[in-house]
Coordinates of C-alpha atoms in Angstrom, one line a residue:
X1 CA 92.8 83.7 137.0
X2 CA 94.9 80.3 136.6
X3 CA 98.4 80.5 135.8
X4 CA 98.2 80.4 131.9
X5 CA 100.6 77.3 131.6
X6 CA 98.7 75.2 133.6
X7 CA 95.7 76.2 131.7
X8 CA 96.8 75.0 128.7
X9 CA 98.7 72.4 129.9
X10 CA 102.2 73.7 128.7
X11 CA 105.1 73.5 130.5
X12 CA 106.8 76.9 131.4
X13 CA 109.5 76.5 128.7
X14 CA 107.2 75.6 126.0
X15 CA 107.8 76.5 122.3
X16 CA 105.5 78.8 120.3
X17 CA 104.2 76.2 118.0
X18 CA 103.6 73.9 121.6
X19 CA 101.3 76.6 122.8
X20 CA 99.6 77.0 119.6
X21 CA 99.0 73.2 118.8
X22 CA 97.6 73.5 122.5
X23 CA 95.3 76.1 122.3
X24 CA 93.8 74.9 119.1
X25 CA 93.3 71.5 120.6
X26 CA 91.2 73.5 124.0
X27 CA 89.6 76.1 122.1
X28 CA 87.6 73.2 120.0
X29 CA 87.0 71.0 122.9
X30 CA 85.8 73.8 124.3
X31 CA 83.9 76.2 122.0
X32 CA 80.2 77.5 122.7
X33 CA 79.7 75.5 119.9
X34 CA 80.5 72.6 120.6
X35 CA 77.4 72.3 123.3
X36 CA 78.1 71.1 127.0
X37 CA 77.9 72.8 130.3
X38 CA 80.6 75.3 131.4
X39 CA 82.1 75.1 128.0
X40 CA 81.8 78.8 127.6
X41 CA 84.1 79.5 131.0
X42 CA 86.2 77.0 129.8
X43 CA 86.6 78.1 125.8
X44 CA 87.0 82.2 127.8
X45 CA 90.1 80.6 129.8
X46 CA 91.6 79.3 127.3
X47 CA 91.4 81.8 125.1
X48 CA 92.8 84.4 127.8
X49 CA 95.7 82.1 128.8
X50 CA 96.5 81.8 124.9
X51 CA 96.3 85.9 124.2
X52 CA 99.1 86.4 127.3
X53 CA 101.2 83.7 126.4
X54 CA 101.5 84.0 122.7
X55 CA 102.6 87.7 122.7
X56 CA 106.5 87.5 123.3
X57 CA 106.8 90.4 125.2
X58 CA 103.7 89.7 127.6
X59 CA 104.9 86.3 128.2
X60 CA 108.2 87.2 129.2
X61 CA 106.7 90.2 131.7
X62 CA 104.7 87.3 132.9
X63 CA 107.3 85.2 133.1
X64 CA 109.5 87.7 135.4
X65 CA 106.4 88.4 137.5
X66 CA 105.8 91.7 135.9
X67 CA 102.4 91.3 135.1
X68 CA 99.7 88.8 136.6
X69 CA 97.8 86.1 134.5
X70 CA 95.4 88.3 133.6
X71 CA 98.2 90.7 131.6
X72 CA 97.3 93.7 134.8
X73 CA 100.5 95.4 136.1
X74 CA 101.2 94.3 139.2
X75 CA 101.4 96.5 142.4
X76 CA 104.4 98.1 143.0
X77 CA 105.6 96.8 146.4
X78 CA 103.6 93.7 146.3
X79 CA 105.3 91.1 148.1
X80 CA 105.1 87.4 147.3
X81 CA 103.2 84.9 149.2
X82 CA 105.3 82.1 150.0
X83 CA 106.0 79.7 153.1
X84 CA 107.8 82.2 155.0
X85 CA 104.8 84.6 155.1
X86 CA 101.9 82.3 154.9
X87 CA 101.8 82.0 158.9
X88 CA 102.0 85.6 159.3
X89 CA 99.3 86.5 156.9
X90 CA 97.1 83.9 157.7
X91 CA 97.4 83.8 161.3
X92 CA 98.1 79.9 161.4
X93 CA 101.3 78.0 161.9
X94 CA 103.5 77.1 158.9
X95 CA 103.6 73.5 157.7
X96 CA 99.9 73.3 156.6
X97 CA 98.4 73.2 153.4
X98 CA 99.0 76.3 151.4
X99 CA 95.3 77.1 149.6
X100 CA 97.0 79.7 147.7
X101 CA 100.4 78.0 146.4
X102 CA 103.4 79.1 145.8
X103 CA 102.8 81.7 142.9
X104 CA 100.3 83.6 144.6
X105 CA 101.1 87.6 145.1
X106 CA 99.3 90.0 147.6
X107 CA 98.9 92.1 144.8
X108 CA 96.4 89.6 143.3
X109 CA 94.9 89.4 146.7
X110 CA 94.7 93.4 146.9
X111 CA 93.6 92.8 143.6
X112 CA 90.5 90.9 144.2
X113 CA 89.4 92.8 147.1
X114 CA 89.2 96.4 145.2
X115 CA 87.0 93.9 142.7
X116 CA 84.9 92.4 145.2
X117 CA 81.5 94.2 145.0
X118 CA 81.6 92.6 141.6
X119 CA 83.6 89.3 142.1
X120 CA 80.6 88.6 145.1
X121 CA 78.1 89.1 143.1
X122 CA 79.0 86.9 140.2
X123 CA 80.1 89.4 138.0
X124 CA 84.5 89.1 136.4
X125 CA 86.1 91.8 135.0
X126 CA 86.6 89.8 132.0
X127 CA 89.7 90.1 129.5
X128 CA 88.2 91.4 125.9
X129 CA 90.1 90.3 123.2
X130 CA 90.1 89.5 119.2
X131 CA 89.6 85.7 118.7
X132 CA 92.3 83.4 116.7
X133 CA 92.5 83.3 113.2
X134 CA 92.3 79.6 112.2
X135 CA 94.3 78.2 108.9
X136 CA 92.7 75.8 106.3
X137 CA 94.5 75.0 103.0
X138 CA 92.6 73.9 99.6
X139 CA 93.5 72.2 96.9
X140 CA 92.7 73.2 92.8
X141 CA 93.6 72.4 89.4
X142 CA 95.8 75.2 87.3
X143 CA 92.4 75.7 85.5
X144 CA 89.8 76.4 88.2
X145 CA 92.4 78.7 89.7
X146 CA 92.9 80.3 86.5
X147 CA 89.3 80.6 85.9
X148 CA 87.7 81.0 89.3
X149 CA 85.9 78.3 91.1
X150 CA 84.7 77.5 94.6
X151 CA 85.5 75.7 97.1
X152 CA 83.4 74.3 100.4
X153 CA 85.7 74.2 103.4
X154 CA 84.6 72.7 107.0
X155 CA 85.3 75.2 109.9
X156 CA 86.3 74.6 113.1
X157 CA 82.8 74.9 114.8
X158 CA 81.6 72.0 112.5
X159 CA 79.7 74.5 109.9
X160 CA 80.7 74.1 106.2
X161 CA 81.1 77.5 103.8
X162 CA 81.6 77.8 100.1
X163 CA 85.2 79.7 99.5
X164 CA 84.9 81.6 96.2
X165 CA 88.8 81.5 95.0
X166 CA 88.9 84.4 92.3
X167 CA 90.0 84.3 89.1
X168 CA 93.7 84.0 88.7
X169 CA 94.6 83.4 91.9
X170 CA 97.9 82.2 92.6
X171 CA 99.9 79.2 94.1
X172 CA 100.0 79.9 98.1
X173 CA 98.1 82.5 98.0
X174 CA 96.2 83.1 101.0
X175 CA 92.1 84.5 101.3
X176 CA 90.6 85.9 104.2
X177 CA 87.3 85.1 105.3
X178 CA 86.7 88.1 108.0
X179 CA 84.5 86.8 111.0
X180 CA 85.0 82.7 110.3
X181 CA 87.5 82.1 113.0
X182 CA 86.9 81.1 116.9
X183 CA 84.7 83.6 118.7
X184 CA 86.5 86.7 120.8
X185 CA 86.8 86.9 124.4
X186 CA 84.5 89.1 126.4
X187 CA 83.1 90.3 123.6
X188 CA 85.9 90.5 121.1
X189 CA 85.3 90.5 117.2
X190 CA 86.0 86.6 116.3
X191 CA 89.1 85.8 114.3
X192 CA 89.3 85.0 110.6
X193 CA 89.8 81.9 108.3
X194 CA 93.0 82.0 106.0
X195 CA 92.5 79.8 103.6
X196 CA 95.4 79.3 101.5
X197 CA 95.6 77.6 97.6
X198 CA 97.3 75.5 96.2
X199 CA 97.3 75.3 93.1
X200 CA 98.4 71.7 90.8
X201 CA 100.8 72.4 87.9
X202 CA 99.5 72.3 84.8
X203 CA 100.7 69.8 81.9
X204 CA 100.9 72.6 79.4
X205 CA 101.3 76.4 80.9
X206 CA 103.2 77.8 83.2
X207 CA 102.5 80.9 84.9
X208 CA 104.9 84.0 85.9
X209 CA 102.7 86.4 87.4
X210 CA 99.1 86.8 85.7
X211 CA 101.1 86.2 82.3
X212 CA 101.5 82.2 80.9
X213 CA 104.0 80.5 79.3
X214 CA 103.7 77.7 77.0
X215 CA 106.0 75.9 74.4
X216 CA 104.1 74.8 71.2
X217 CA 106.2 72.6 68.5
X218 CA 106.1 73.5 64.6
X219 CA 107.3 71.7 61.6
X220 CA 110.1 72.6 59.4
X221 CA 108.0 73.9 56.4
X222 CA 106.1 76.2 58.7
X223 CA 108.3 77.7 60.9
X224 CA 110.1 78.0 56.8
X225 CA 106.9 79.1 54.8
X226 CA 105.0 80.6 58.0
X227 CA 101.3 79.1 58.9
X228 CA 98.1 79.5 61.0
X229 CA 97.9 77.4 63.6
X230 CA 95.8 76.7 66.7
X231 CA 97.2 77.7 70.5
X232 CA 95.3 76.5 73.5
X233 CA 94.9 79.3 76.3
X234 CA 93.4 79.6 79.7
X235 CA 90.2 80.7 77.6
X236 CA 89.9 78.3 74.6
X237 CA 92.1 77.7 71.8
X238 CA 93.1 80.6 69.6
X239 CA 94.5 81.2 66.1
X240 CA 97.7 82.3 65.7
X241 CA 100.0 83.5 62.9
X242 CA 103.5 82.2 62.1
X243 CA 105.6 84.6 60.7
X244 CA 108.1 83.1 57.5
X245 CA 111.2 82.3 59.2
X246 CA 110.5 81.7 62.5
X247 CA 113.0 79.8 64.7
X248 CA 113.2 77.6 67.8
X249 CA 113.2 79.8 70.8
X250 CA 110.8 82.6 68.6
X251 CA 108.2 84.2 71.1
X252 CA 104.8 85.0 69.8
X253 CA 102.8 87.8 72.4
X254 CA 98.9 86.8 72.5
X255 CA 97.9 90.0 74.1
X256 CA 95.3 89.4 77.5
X257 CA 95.3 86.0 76.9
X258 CA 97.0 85.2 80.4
X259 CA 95.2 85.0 83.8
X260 CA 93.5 88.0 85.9
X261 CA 95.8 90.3 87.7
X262 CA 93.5 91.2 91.0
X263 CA 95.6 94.1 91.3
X264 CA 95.2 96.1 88.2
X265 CA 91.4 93.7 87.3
X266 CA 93.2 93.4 84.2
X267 CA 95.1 89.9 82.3
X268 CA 98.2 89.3 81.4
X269 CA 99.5 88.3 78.3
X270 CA 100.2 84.3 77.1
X271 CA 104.0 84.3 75.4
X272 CA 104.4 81.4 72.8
X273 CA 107.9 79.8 72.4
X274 CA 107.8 78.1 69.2
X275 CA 110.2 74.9 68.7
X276 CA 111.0 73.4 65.5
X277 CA 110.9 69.7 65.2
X278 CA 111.8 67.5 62.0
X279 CA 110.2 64.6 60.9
X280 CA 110.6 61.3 63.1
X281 CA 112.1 59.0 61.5
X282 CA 113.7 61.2 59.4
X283 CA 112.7 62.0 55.8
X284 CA 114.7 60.3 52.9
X285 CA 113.7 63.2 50.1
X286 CA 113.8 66.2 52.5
X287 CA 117.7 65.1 53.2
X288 CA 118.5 64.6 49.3
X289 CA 117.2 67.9 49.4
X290 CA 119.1 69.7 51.9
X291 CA 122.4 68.0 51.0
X292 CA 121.7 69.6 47.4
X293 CA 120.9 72.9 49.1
X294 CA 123.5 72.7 51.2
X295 CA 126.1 72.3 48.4
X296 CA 125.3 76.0 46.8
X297 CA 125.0 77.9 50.2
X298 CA 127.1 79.5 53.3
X299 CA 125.3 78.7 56.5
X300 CA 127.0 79.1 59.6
X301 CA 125.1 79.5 62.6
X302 CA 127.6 78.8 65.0
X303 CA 130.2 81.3 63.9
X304 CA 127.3 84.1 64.2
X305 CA 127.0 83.0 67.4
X306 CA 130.8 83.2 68.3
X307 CA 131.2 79.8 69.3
X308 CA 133.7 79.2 66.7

């Protein structure tokens, strides 16, 4: 097997995300799917060179000459073939071309003889492994992630699938579509697809796990008197009561009017924070009111509070 840097066209000091960007780029240039002859070898090289090189500690035992390309131990006592023993072995001279070059080991020529009833016939003893998992993101309003919705995404082998995002699922969360990524090695389950959501802000709610937040304004005489008055929710608007009294910063609980919680299969709760606002521009009877009110009572807020 080819050393797994020059399969992927990395150079030995590459970065994690250099391989990766790498192996994505191979694996769907060369992909059964994709059509064209000896894409299959291809796509299994790749693929192989990706699985050593992307687990740290294999690389590294590669790296040291631990293990071969293929991830096998090497033989203990194996000697490396180099200039200095190429005339030897061989029975030729030095100074000619090396076939093997200079990363070749006897063990991988040991190696290939134990596997050579199979390696003459055509037959490889193959490396099985679990294809990559391949990321896709999507995009949704606060709504249709609130609700549920679909969305079509466009894999990597050219098909197209529907992505049902349940209800209530949440900004950055990711799905797992079991089976959708690139195909295994040597007969290796395929990967996955991770899609993960985004999800737009909404002009209204906010959400804090499956429960939402909103602000709704109220005028003086009902927060005063109390009132009825219509909430919007993830569902449709609602009617909701205003108890006499109420204040700016009063929460009213709308019980299971939030989003789903896919843990418990239950909703959360909506919280409304009322906020009393006066009349713009102001009103000239309502003050000739209040400054009469105002002569005849004792009402200080602030010294409740103990900013005075």
């Amino acid at each position: 097997m080819r050393d797994p840097y020059t399969v992927l066209g990395v150079a030995r000091n590459a970065s994690a995300d250099d391989i990766k960007k790498a192996y994505r780029k191979l694996a769907k240039q060369y992909h059964p799917d994709q059509g064209g002859g000896g894409n299959e070898e291809r796509f299994k090289e790749v693929s192989a060179a990706y699985s050593l090189l992307s687990d740290t500690d294999k690389r590294a035992r590669f790296d040291r000459g631990e293990i071969d390309a293929a991830g096998s131990e090497r033989h203990a006592g194996g000697g490396r073939w180099s200039s200095s023993t190429r005339g030897r072995a061989g029975g030729t001279g030095g100074g000619g071309d090396d076939a093997f070059g200079d990363d070749f080991w006897f063990s991988d020529l040991f190696g290939a003889r134990k596997r050579g009833g199979a390696a003459g016939a055509g037959g490889s003893a193959g490396v099985k492994a679990k294809g990559t998992d391949i990321a896709y993101s999507v995009t949704v309003p606060f709504m249709e992630a609130a609700l549920g919705t679909k969305r079509r995404i466009s894999l990597s082998n050219g098909k197209s699938i529907d992505v049902a995002i349940p209800p209530g699922t949440d900004n950055e969360q990711k799905l797992r579509l079991k089976g959708q990524g690139l195909a295994g090695l040597g007969g290796g389950t395929p990967g996955d697809a991770i899609v993960e959501v985004h999800v737009e802000p909404h002009p209204l709610f906010t959400r804090q796990g499956a429960d939402i937040h909103l602000e709704v304004p109220i005028t003086l005489y009902e927060a005063v008197l109390g009132a009825s008055i219509r909430v919007p929710t993830v569902n449709g608007a609602v009617s909701v009561k205003v108890p006499p009294g109420s204040n700016t910063g009063s929460v009213l609980r709308l019980r299971g009017k939030g989003v789903m919680n896919q843990t418990t299969k239950s909703p959360g709760d909506q919280y409304v924070k009322l906020r009393v606002v006066l009349p713009d521009p102001p009103d000239s009877e309502l003050m000739e009111f209040m400054e009469k009110w105002a002569r005849t009572r004792s009402y200080d807020v602030r010294k409740k509070a103990g900013l005075e």
